[in-house]
mmCIF file of C-alpha atoms in Angstrom:
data_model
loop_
_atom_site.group_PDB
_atom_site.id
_atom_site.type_symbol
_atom_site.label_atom_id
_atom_site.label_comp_id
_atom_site.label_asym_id
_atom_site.label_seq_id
_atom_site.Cartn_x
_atom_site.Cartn_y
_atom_site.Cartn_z
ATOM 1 C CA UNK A 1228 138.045 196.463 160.781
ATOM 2 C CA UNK A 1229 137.794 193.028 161.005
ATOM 3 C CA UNK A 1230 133.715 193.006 159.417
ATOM 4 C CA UNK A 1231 135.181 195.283 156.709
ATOM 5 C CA UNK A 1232 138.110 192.913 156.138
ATOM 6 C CA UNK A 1233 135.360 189.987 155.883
ATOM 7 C CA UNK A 1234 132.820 191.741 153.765
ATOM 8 C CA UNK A 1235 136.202 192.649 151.468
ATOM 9 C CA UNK A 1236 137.333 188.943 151.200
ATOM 10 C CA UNK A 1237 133.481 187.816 150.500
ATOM 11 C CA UNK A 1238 133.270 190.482 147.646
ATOM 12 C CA UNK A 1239 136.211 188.783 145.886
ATOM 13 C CA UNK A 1240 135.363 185.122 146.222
ATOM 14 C CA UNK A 1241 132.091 186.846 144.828
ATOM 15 C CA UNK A 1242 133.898 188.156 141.534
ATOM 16 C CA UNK A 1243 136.280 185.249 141.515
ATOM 17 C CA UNK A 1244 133.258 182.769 141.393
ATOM 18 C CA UNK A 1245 131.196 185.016 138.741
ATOM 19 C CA UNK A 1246 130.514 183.699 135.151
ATOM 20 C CA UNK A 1247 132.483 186.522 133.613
ATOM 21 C CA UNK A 1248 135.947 185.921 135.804
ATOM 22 C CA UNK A 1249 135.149 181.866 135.077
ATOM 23 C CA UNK A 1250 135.125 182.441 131.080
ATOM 24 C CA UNK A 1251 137.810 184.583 131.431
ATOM 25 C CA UNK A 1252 139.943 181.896 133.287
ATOM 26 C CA UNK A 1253 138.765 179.476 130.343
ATOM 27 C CA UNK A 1254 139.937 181.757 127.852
ATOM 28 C CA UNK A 1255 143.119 181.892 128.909
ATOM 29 C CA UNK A 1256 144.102 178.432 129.362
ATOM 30 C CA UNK A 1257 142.657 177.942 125.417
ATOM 31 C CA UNK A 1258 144.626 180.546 124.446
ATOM 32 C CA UNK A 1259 147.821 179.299 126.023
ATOM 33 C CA UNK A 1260 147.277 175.829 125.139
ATOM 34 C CA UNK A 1261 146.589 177.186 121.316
ATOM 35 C CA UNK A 1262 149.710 179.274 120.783
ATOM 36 C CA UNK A 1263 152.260 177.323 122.593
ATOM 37 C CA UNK A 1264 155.097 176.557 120.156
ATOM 38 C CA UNK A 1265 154.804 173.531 117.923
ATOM 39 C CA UNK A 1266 157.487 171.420 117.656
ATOM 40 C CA UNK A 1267 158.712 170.950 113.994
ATOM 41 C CA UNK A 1268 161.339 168.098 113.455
ATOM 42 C CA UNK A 1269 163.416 168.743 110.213
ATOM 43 C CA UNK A 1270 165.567 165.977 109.206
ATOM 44 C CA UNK A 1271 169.384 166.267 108.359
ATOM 45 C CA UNK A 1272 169.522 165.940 105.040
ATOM 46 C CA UNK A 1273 172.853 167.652 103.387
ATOM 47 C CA UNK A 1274 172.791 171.179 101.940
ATOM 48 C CA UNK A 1275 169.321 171.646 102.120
ATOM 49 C CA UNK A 1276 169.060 171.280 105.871
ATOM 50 C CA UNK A 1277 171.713 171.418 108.026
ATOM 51 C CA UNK A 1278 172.356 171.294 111.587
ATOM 52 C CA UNK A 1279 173.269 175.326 112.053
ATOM 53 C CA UNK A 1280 169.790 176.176 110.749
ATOM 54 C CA UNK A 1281 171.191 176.700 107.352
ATOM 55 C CA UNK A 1282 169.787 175.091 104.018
ATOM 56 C CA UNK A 1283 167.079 175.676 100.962
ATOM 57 C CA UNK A 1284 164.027 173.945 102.709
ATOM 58 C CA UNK A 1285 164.881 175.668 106.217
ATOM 59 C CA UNK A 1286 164.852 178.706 104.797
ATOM 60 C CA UNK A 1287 161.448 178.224 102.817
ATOM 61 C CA UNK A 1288 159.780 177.337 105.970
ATOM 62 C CA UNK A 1289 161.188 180.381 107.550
ATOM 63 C CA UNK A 1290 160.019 182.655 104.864
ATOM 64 C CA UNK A 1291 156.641 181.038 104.519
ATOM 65 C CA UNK A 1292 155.973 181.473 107.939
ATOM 66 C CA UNK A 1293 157.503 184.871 108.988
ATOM 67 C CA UNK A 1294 155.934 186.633 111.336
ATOM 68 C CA UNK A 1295 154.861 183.749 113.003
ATOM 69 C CA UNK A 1296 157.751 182.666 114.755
ATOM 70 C CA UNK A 1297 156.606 182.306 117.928
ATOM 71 C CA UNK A 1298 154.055 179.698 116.301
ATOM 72 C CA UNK A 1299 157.145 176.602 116.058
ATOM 73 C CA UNK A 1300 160.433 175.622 117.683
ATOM 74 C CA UNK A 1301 162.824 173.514 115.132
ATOM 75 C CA UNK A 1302 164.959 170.409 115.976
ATOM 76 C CA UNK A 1303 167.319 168.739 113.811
ATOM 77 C CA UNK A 1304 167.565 165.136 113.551
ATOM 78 C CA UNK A 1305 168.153 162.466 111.238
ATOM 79 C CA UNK A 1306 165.634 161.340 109.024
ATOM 80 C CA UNK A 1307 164.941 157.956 110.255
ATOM 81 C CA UNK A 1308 164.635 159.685 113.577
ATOM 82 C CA UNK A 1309 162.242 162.305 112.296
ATOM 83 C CA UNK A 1310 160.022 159.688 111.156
ATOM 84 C CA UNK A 1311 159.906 157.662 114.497
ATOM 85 C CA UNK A 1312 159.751 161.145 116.881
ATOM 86 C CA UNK A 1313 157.084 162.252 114.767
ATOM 87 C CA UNK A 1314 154.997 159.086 115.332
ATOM 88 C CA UNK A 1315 156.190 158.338 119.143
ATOM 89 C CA UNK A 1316 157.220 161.302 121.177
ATOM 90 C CA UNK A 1317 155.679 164.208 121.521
ATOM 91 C CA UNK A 1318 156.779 166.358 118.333
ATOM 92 C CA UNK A 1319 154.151 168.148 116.601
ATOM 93 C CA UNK A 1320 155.147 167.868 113.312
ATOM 94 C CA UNK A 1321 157.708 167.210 110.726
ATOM 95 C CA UNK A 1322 159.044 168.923 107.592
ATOM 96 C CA UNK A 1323 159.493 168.089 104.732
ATOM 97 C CA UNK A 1324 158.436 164.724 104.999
ATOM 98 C CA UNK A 1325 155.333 163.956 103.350
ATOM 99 C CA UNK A 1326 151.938 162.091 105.002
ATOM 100 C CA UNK A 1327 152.277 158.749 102.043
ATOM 101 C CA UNK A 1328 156.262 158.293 102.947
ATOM 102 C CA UNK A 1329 155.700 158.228 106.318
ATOM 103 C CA UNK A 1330 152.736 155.623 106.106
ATOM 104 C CA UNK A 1331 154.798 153.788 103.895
ATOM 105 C CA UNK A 1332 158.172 153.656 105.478
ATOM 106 C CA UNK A 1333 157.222 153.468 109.069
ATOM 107 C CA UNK A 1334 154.697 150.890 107.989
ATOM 108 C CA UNK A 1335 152.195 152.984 109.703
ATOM 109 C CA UNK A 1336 148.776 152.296 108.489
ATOM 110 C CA UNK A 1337 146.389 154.491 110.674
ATOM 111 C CA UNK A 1338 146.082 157.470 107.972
ATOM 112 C CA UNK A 1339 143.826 159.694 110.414
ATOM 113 C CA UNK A 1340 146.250 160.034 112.851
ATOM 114 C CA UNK A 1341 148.646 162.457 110.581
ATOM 115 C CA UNK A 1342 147.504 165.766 108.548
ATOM 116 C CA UNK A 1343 149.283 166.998 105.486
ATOM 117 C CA UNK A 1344 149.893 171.040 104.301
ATOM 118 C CA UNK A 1345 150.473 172.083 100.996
ATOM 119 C CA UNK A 1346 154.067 171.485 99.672
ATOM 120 C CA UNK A 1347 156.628 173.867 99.356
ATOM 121 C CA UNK A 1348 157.994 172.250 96.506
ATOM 122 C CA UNK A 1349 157.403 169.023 94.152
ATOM 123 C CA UNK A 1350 160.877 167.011 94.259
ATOM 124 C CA UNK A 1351 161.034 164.519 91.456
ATOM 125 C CA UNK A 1352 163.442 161.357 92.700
ATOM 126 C CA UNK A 1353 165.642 160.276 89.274
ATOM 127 C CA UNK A 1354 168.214 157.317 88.969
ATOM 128 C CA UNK A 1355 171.571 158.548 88.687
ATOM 129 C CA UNK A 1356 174.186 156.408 87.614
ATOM 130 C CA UNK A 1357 177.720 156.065 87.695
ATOM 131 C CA UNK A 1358 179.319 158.852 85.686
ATOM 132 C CA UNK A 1359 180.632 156.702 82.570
ATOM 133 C CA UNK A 1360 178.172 154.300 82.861
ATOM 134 C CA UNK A 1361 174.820 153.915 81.403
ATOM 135 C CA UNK A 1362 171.542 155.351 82.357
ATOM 136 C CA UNK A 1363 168.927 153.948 84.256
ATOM 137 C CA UNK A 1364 165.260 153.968 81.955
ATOM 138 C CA UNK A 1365 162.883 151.534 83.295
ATOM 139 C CA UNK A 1366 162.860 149.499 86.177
ATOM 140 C CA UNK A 1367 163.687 146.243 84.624
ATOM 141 C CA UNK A 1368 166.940 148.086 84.005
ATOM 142 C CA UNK A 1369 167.311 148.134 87.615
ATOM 143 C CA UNK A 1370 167.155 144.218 88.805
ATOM 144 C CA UNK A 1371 169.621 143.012 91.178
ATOM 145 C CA UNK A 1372 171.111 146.303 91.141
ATOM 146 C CA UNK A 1373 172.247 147.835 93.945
ATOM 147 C CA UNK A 1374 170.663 151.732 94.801
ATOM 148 C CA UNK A 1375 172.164 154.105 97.550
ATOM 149 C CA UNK A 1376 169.304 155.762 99.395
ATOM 150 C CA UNK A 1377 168.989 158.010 102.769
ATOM 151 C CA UNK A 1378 168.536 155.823 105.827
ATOM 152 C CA UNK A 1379 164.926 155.746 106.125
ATOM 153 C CA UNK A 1380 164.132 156.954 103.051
ATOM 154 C CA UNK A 1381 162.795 153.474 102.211
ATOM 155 C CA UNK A 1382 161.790 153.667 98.629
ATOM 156 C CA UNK A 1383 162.382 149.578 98.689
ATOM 157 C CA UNK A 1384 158.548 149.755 97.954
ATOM 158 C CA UNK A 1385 158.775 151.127 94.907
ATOM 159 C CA UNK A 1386 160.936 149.068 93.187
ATOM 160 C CA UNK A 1387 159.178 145.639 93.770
ATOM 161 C CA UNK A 1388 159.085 144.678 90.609
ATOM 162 C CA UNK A 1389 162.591 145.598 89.798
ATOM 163 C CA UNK A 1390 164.062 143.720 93.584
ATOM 164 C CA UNK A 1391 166.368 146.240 93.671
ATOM 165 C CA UNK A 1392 168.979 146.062 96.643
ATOM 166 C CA UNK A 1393 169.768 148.973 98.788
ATOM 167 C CA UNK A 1394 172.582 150.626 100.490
ATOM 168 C CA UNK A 1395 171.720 153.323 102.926
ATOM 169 C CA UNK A 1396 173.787 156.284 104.098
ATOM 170 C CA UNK A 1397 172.914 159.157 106.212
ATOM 171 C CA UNK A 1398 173.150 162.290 103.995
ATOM 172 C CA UNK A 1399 172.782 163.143 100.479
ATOM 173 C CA UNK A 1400 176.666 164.194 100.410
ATOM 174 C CA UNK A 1401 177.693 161.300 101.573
ATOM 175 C CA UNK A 1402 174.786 159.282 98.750
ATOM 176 C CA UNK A 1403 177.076 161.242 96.205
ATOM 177 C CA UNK A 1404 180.785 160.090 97.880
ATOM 178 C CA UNK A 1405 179.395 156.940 97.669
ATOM 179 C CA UNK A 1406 178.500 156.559 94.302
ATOM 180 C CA UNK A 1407 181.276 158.650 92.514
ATOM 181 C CA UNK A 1408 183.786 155.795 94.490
ATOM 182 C CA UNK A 1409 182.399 153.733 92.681
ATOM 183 C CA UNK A 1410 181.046 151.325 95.583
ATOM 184 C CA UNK A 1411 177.153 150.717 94.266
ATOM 185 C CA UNK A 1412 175.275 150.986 91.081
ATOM 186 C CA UNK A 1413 173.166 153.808 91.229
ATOM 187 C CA UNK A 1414 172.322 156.446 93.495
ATOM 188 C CA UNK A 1415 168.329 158.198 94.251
ATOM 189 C CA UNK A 1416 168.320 161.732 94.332
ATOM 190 C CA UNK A 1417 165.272 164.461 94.213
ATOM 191 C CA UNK A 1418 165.514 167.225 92.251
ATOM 192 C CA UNK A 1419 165.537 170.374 93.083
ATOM 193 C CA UNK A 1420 167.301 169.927 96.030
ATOM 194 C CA UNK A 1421 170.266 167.234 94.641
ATOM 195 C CA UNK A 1422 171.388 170.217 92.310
ATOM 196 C CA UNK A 1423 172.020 171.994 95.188
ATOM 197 C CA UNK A 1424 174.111 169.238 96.661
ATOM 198 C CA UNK A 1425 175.896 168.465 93.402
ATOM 199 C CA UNK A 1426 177.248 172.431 93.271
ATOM 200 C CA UNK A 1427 178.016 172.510 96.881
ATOM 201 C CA UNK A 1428 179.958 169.528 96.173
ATOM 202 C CA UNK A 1429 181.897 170.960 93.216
ATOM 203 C CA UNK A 1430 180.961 167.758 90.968
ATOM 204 C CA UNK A 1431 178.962 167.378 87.815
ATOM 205 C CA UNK A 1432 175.577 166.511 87.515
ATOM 206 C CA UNK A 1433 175.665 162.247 87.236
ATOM 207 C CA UNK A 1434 174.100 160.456 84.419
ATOM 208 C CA UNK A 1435 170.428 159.853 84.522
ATOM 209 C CA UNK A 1436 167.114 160.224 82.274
ATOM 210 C CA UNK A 1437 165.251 162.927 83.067
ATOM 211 C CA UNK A 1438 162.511 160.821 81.709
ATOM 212 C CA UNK A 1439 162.332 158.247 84.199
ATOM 213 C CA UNK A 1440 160.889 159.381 87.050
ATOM 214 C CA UNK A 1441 160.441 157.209 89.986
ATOM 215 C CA UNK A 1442 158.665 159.181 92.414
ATOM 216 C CA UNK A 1443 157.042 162.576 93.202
ATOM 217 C CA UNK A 1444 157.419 163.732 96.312
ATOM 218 C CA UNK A 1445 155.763 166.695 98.450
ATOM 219 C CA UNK A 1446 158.533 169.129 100.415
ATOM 220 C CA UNK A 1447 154.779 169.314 102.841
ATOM 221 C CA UNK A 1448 154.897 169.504 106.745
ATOM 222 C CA UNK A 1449 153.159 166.791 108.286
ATOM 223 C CA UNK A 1450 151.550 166.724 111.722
ATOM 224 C CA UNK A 1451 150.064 163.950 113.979
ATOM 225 C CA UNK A 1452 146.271 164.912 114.112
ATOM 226 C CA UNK A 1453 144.898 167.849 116.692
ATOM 227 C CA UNK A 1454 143.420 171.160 116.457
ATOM 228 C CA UNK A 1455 146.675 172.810 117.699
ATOM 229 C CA UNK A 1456 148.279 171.282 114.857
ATOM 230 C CA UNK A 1457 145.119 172.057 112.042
ATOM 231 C CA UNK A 1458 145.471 175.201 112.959
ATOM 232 C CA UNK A 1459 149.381 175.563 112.101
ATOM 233 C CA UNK A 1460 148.849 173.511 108.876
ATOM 234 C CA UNK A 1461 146.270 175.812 107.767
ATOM 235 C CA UNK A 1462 148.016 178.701 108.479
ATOM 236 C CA UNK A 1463 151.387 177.201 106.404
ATOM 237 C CA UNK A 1464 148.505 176.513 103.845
ATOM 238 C CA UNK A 1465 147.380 179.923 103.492
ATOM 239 C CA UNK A 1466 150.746 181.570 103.408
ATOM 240 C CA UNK A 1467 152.177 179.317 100.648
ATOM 241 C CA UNK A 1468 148.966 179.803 98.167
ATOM 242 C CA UNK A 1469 149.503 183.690 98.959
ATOM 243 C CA UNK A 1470 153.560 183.720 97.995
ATOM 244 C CA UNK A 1471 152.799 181.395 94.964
ATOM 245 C CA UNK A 1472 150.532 184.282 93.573
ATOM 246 C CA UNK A 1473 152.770 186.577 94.741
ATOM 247 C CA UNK A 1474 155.682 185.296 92.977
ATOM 248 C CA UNK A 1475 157.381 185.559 96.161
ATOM 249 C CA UNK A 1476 158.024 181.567 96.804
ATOM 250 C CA UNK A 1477 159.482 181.357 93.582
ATOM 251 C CA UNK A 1478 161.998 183.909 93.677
ATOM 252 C CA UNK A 1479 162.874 182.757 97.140
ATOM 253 C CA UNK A 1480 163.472 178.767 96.035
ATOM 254 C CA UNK A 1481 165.743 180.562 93.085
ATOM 255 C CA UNK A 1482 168.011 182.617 95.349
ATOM 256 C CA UNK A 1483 168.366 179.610 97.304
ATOM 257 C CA UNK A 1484 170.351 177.826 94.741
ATOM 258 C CA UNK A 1485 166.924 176.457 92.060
ATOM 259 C CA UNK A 1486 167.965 176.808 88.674
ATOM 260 C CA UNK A 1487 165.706 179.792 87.049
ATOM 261 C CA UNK A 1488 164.919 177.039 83.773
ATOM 262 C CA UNK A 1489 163.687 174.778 85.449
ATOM 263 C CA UNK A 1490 162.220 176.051 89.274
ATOM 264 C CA UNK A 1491 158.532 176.322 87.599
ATOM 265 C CA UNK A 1492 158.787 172.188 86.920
ATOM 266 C CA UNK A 1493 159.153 172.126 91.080
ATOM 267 C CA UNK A 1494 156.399 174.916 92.637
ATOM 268 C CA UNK A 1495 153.114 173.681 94.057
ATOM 269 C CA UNK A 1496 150.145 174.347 92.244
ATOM 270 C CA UNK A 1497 147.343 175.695 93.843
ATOM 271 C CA UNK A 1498 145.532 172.903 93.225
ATOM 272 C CA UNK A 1499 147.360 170.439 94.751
#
C-alpha cells in the first residue's frame, strides 16, 4: 500500500507538472483576468442618468451591450467625480464622457493613456438664454456674461475669446432652476438630451439659435488604456455600427424621449 500510494502521488505531480496541465493553468488565469467585469462610471447628470439606473444614455448603453452583461458593473457618480475616478482609481471606464473633454478639463495631457469607442449619440451644446431675453449668436455676444454649466463640465476653454464667467451647478435640472430664476445670463445645454430635461421639467424650450453651436460632443465611453479595456471598446464599437444599420439605435434613442424630426441630426455615423 504504501509503494502504491507513492507511485499514485508521483503520477500526479507528473500530470500536474506536464505542458498540457501548465497551459491549461495559463489559460485560465487569462481568461479570468479577461472577462472580469469592467467598471463603467456614469455621471449624474439629470434625466438622462439617474441614480436608480434610470435615464436615455443608461438605457442606450444597456441596449447596445445586451447580452453582455456580465462584461461591466455601473456606478453612479457626479461628473466631476467621474472624471477624477476615471483618471485615479481603479475604474475602467467612463460613459458618456468623451476622450478631448476629459484631456481638456482634467488638464490631462498624456492622450495614450485613454481609448475612445464610437458615440452613441452626437450632442450639440447651444446657448440658451433667459426666456424674454435675447439670443445668444456669436461669442462676442457673450463677454462678461455669466454661463451656468455642470460642475466639471469646464467648457471655460472654449469661450476664451468671449471671457465668459461661469456658474456651476450639479445637474442639468438644477442648470434650468437656475436660469429660469433668473440668477445668471445664460445657461449650456446639449441637445438631445436637454429636451429631455426641459419635458421632464414641464417648461418650454428657452431661447437660443439653433445656429450657434458651441460644441459637438461624443455620448462615447472612454477607458484608461489596456487590452481588457480594447477589448470592451471594440466590442461597444461593433454593436453600435450593427444597430445603426439596423435601425435599431435609432428607434431606441426615439422611445427614450428624442424627438422623431430631429433624432437623425444626433446618430453617429459610421464614419466617425
Amino acid at each position: 500500500m504504501g509503494r502504491l500510494k507513492q507511485y499514485l502521488t508521483l503520477l500526479c505531480l507528473a500530470f500536474l507538472l506536464s505542458p498540457g496541465a501548465l497551459a491549461s493553468d495559463a489559460n485560465d488565469a487569462k481568461d479570468g483576468g479577461e472577462n472580469r467585469p469592467m467598471k463603467v462610471i456614469m455621471p449624474l447628470w439629470g434625466p438622462s442618468i439617474q441614480a436608480d439606473g434610470t435615464g436615455m444614455f443608461v438605457d442606450l448603453f444597456r441596449f447596445v451591450l445586451k447580452g453582455y452583461e456580465h462584461r461591466y458593473e455601473i456606478e453612479y457618480v457626479s461628473y466631476d467625480k467621474a472624471l477624477r475616478l476615471l483618471l485615479y482609481s481603479d475604474v475602467d471606464c467612463a460613459y458618456p464622457v468623451s476622450k478631448p473633454t476629459i484631456l481638456v478639463s482634467m488638464k490631462h495631457v498624456d492622450a495614450t493613456q485613454l481609448i475612445q469607442s464610437q458615440s452613441v449619440l452626437v450632442s450639440k451644446t447651444y446657448v440658451f438664454s433667459r426666456p424674454g431675453e435675447p439670443v445668444f449668436s456669436t461669442m462676442e455676444a457673450l463677454k462678461g456674461k455669466l454661463l451656468i454649466q455642470i460642475r466639471g463640465e469646464n467648457y471655460n476653454h472654449n469661450f476664451t475669446t468671449a471671457r465668459a464667467r461661469f456658474w456651476n451647478v450639479d445637474s442639468e435640472p438644477e442648470k434650468v432652476r437656475v436660469l429660469l430664476g433668473g440668477r445668471g445670463d445664460a445657461m449650456l445645454g446639449s441637445m438631445p438630451d436637454i429636451l429631455i430635461t426641459f419635458a421632464e421639467m414641464g417648461v418650454e424650450i428657452p431661447p437660443y439659435d439653433p445656429d450657434f453651436s458651441v460644441l459637438d460632443y461624443d455620448n462615447a465611453m472612454t477607458c484608461r488604456n489596456s487590452a481588457e479595456a480594447a477589448a470592451l471598446v471594440d466590442l461597444f464599437n461593433r454593436r453600435i455600427r450593427e444597430t445603426v444599420e439596423d435601425g435599431s439605435l435609432r428607434a431606441h434613442a426615439v422611445d427614450n424621449g428624442v424627438p422623431e424630426l430631429v433624432v437623425d441630426a444626433f446618430l453617429p455615423t459610421l464614419s466617425r
